[in-house]
Amino acid sequence: MEAARRATAQAHPNIAFIKYWGNRDDRLRLPANPSLSMNLGALRTVTTVTFLEEEGPDVLILNGIRVEGPARDRVEGFLNYVRGEAGFRGQAVVESNTDIPAGVGLASSAAAFAALAVAAAAALSLDLSERELSMLARLGSGSACRSVPPGFVEWVAGERHEDSYAYSIAPPEHWALWDVIAIVSEQHKVVSSSEGHRRAATSPLHALRVVTASERVARCREAIQRRDFESLAEIAETDAIWMHAVMMTSRPPLFYWEPATITVLQAVRRWREEGLPVAFTLDAGPNVHVLCPGEVAHEVAQRLGRVPGVRRVLTSGPGGGASRIPGS
């Protein structure tokens, strides 16, 4: 019985080309607009969930260290929903290992809750489709919805829990598009993404960004399907700037950029003017994701490593979806 209530799953973070920022429902994490992303195969989180017969507070162990406080409470709240669906009341022990820096705008929570959703559902023998797993992961972290399907993924905003889900528009092998990440800070951000989402509607730019998002998603989807880097670059940069403009004009305003962030953005724009196919995007943090075709990823990584203020560089091509690890 114990073996049937334990499972291990892995998931990757994702980088959004069209951003998720702001909710129409904070509790269900129903997004204000649709979004589109790519999973990052070189980074991953592996999570084992064990459900015990006895009741008690859940245990969260991250990279070998027991975690208390809001992070554990958030996991327990999510698992309470899963237990309710399975009609089970026992305690959970969650052991998670990740190579993704947390709280710096690299979608660590997306990978975390995608892996947790798959592992917890499997451990309690919930037979969920990929669509249903993406909906489940969304309840823990909105962007986790997009880390469940593989490759290039679109998140349908929906209006209810049942119709807000993610699906793959192209597999990882469709396009050798790379994300070269310039890490300028690894300090945990002071204002969480969850709080940022709540502030979004206070910006005078938010409503216009939301109402025009579907058109950008359609253009972005077409660019991916045609493997049109130039079009993707223009759309992704526009949407990233717009999202951060919403943050900066929220009440109170939210500033994630560091001086080195702007240095990298200027370098990327200069390299593109010189003929190198590169484009930038940023999530809710100071670190810059530089998109490029796979054949120039090594050169881009070398250049970024020489930019003042860049502490280290991570690289990744497209990755698969969240999955249970065989034998677990």
XYZ file of C-alpha atoms in Angstrom:
328
model
C 0.000 0.000 0.000
C 2.842 2.372 0.913
C 4.476 1.956 -2.521
C 1.186 2.835 -4.220
C 1.198 6.164 -2.360
C 4.628 7.324 -3.449
C 5.659 8.709 -6.820
C 8.479 10.779 -8.319
C 8.111 13.235 -11.190
C 10.259 15.754 -13.011
C 9.444 19.029 -14.713
C 11.233 21.919 -16.387
C 10.784 25.673 -15.981
C 9.527 27.658 -18.951
C 10.248 31.007 -20.503
C 7.206 32.939 -21.666
C 7.259 34.793 -24.979
C 3.811 36.250 -24.287
C 3.614 36.853 -20.556
C 1.209 35.896 -17.806
C 0.781 38.898 -15.540
C -2.348 39.541 -13.528
C -5.266 37.282 -12.589
C -8.974 37.497 -13.095
C -9.269 35.104 -10.133
C -6.404 34.953 -7.627
C -7.653 31.853 -5.822
C -7.890 29.730 -8.979
C -5.045 31.594 -10.678
C -7.174 32.247 -13.737
C -4.978 34.552 -15.844
C -6.078 37.902 -17.172
C -4.740 36.955 -20.619
C -3.537 33.925 -22.595
C 0.205 33.276 -22.807
C 2.762 31.240 -24.733
C 6.087 29.740 -23.654
C 8.908 27.244 -24.211
C 10.040 24.658 -21.665
C 13.743 24.775 -20.786
C 15.145 21.269 -21.011
C 18.520 21.934 -19.352
C 16.960 22.922 -16.016
C 14.715 20.670 -13.968
C 13.076 19.877 -10.671
C 12.648 16.303 -9.439
C 10.043 15.766 -6.721
C 9.020 12.704 -4.721
C 5.711 12.730 -2.850
C 4.980 10.125 -0.183
C 1.546 9.988 1.435
C 1.399 8.374 4.879
C -1.587 6.841 6.640
C -1.355 9.069 9.712
C -2.542 12.649 9.625
C -0.301 15.567 10.474
C 1.448 18.630 9.042
C 3.059 18.028 5.657
C 6.840 17.970 5.434
C 8.727 19.831 2.672
C 12.405 19.101 2.038
C 14.080 21.196 -0.670
C 17.583 20.256 -1.809
C 18.045 18.318 1.423
C 16.916 21.129 3.746
C 13.630 21.046 5.630
C 11.549 24.108 4.784
C 9.007 25.803 7.066
C 6.864 28.900 6.769
C 4.985 30.250 3.726
C 6.653 27.913 1.190
C 5.620 24.802 3.126
C 2.154 26.228 3.745
C 1.693 26.858 0.029
C 2.611 23.252 -0.772
C 0.290 21.938 1.944
C -2.583 24.054 0.647
C -2.053 22.629 -2.822
C -1.869 19.058 -1.521
C -5.067 19.580 0.461
C -6.849 20.054 -2.853
C -5.265 16.887 -4.282
C -6.184 14.909 -1.149
C -9.737 16.183 -1.421
C -9.974 14.950 -5.015
C -8.669 11.520 -3.975
C -10.652 11.228 -0.732
C -7.465 10.778 1.288
C -6.486 12.492 4.543
C -2.951 11.338 5.368
C 0.207 13.388 5.802
C 2.544 14.060 2.860
C 6.320 14.141 2.748
C 7.613 16.115 -0.247
C 11.264 15.821 -1.208
C 12.298 18.094 -4.046
C 15.646 18.690 -5.708
C 16.223 21.422 -8.248
C 19.015 23.182 -10.102
C 16.871 26.287 -10.693
C 17.667 29.392 -8.603
C 14.499 30.338 -6.708
C 12.844 33.737 -6.619
C 14.937 35.407 -9.331
C 12.589 35.235 -12.317
C 13.562 31.813 -13.686
C 10.169 30.140 -13.199
C 11.326 27.886 -10.378
C 7.754 27.658 -9.060
C 6.517 26.568 -12.491
C 8.771 23.510 -12.473
C 8.125 22.912 -8.768
C 4.352 22.758 -8.968
C 4.277 20.945 -12.323
C 6.433 18.176 -10.822
C 4.436 18.242 -7.583
C 1.119 17.955 -9.450
C 2.247 14.950 -11.481
C 3.861 13.181 -8.505
C 0.981 13.815 -6.092
C -1.670 12.736 -8.598
C 0.258 9.561 -9.406
C 0.891 8.771 -5.734
C -2.851 8.908 -5.008
C -3.749 7.047 -8.228
C -5.637 9.950 -9.773
C -5.973 9.190 -13.474
C -5.620 12.673 -14.948
C -5.106 13.686 -18.572
C -2.359 16.127 -19.561
C -4.970 18.867 -19.756
C -6.262 18.037 -16.265
C -2.722 17.934 -14.864
C -2.029 21.376 -16.318
C -5.186 22.665 -14.627
C -4.114 21.078 -11.346
C -0.585 22.535 -11.528
C -2.087 25.983 -12.202
C -3.678 25.955 -8.737
C -0.196 25.881 -7.194
C 1.504 28.348 -9.543
C -0.054 29.883 -12.628
C 2.949 29.370 -14.896
C 3.220 25.724 -13.750
C 0.267 25.142 -16.065
C 2.634 25.677 -19.012
C 5.349 23.334 -17.690
C 3.104 20.264 -17.912
C 2.828 19.854 -21.726
C 6.066 19.456 -23.745
C 7.958 21.895 -25.933
C 6.230 25.085 -27.034
C 3.082 25.621 -25.002
C 0.024 27.862 -25.079
C -2.057 28.576 -21.983
C -5.741 29.217 -22.704
C -6.917 31.861 -20.256
C -10.462 30.576 -19.882
C -13.121 31.909 -17.555
C -13.531 28.927 -15.201
C -11.229 26.328 -13.675
C -12.401 23.790 -16.254
C -11.399 25.808 -19.317
C -8.089 27.358 -18.234
C -5.432 24.885 -19.341
C -2.232 24.522 -21.356
C -1.460 22.479 -24.457
C 1.539 21.939 -26.720
C 1.562 23.788 -30.039
C 4.851 22.162 -31.129
C 7.164 19.474 -29.701
C 10.680 20.302 -28.439
C 12.303 19.033 -31.643
C 10.227 21.406 -33.783
C 12.727 24.254 -33.462
C 16.265 24.496 -32.072
C 15.534 27.778 -30.322
C 17.814 28.446 -27.363
C 17.488 30.526 -24.238
C 20.805 31.928 -23.006
C 20.186 33.369 -19.542
C 22.284 36.206 -18.159
C 22.229 35.927 -14.366
C 22.824 39.396 -12.928
C 21.387 38.655 -9.470
C 20.566 35.561 -7.434
C 19.028 37.427 -4.526
C 15.487 36.324 -3.754
C 13.147 39.065 -4.927
C 11.565 41.167 -2.197
C 8.131 41.319 -3.875
C 6.813 37.924 -4.965
C 5.185 37.270 -8.320
C 1.930 36.491 -6.494
C 1.923 39.986 -4.998
C 2.869 41.447 -8.391
C -0.112 39.744 -10.000
C -2.386 41.351 -7.406
C -0.949 44.790 -8.169
C -1.251 44.483 -11.951
C -4.788 45.833 -12.231
C -3.736 49.065 -10.510
C -1.640 50.022 -13.552
C -3.309 52.228 -16.192
C -1.521 50.108 -18.831
C -2.835 46.743 -17.645
C -6.240 46.741 -19.354
C -4.799 47.650 -22.760
C -2.109 44.983 -22.467
C -4.745 42.362 -21.613
C -7.155 43.275 -24.408
C -4.389 43.072 -27.032
C -2.724 39.903 -25.701
C -4.713 37.418 -27.806
C -3.501 39.080 -31.003
C 0.111 38.827 -29.830
C -0.379 35.180 -28.894
C -1.699 34.460 -32.401
C 1.297 36.208 -34.003
C 3.700 34.435 -31.674
C 2.114 31.042 -32.376
C 2.481 31.634 -36.103
C 6.116 32.703 -35.714
C 6.899 29.513 -33.808
C 5.100 27.302 -36.284
C 7.035 28.946 -39.165
C 10.286 29.040 -37.137
C 10.424 32.767 -37.924
C 12.984 34.159 -35.489
C 12.706 37.780 -36.605
C 8.968 37.867 -35.975
C 9.305 36.057 -32.649
C 12.000 38.514 -31.555
C 9.812 41.553 -32.195
C 6.762 40.086 -30.415
C 8.660 38.709 -27.418
C 10.564 41.932 -26.737
C 7.426 44.039 -27.081
C 5.465 41.898 -24.658
C 8.282 41.764 -22.090
C 8.693 45.546 -22.091
C 4.949 45.984 -21.801
C 4.731 43.622 -18.810
C 7.499 45.459 -16.983
C 5.869 48.773 -17.848
C 2.729 47.496 -16.111
C 4.838 46.567 -13.080
C 6.519 49.967 -12.993
C 3.201 51.820 -13.211
C 1.366 49.692 -10.643
C 0.506 51.113 -7.224
C 2.847 50.802 -5.483
C 5.261 50.485 -8.411
C 7.340 47.360 -8.806
C 10.911 47.537 -10.094
C 12.700 44.259 -10.762
C 15.473 45.549 -13.032
C 19.030 46.057 -11.812
C 21.594 48.346 -13.513
C 23.175 45.247 -15.089
C 19.767 44.305 -16.525
C 19.763 47.447 -18.669
C 23.403 46.863 -19.641
C 22.482 43.423 -21.011
C 19.385 44.739 -22.824
C 21.463 47.399 -24.554
C 24.121 44.854 -25.514
C 21.527 42.507 -27.036
C 19.998 45.289 -29.119
C 23.464 46.336 -30.312
C 24.381 42.763 -31.292
C 21.180 42.427 -33.286
C 21.906 45.652 -35.148
C 25.302 44.158 -35.998
C 23.621 41.086 -37.518
C 23.581 38.530 -34.680
C 20.115 36.901 -34.386
C 19.257 37.592 -30.735
C 16.280 38.890 -28.779
C 15.634 39.516 -25.105
C 12.815 38.776 -22.746
C 12.472 38.978 -18.963
C 10.185 37.350 -16.461
C 9.433 38.766 -13.015
C 13.036 39.348 -12.036
C 16.249 41.119 -13.060
C 17.794 38.325 -15.111
C 17.684 38.509 -18.899
C 16.702 35.633 -21.172
C 18.412 35.992 -24.551
C 16.689 34.002 -27.287
C 18.642 32.848 -30.312
C 18.915 30.033 -32.884
C 20.838 27.065 -31.522
C 23.752 27.522 -33.931
C 24.761 30.829 -32.308
C 23.992 29.920 -28.674
C 27.653 29.302 -27.817
C 28.722 32.666 -29.202
C 25.877 34.437 -27.389
C 26.847 32.752 -24.112
C 30.456 33.857 -24.531
C 29.438 37.429 -25.269
C 27.072 37.575 -22.305
C 29.792 36.261 -20.029
C 31.878 39.333 -20.873
C 29.113 41.882 -20.177
C 29.784 43.856 -16.970
C 27.479 42.757 -14.156
C 26.728 39.279 -15.516
C 27.579 36.782 -12.770
C 27.069 33.592 -14.762
C 25.306 32.291 -17.846
C 22.861 29.382 -18.199
C 21.855 27.874 -21.545
C 18.967 25.665 -22.577
C 17.176 24.399 -25.628
C 13.516 23.301 -25.687
C 12.457 20.706 -23.131
C 9.810 18.075 -22.621
C 6.787 18.142 -20.361
C 6.289 17.114 -16.759
C 6.402 13.345 -16.347
C 6.507 10.598 -13.784
C 9.901 8.976 -13.512
C 9.624 5.270 -14.415
C 9.953 2.895 -11.490
C 8.850 5.421 -8.917
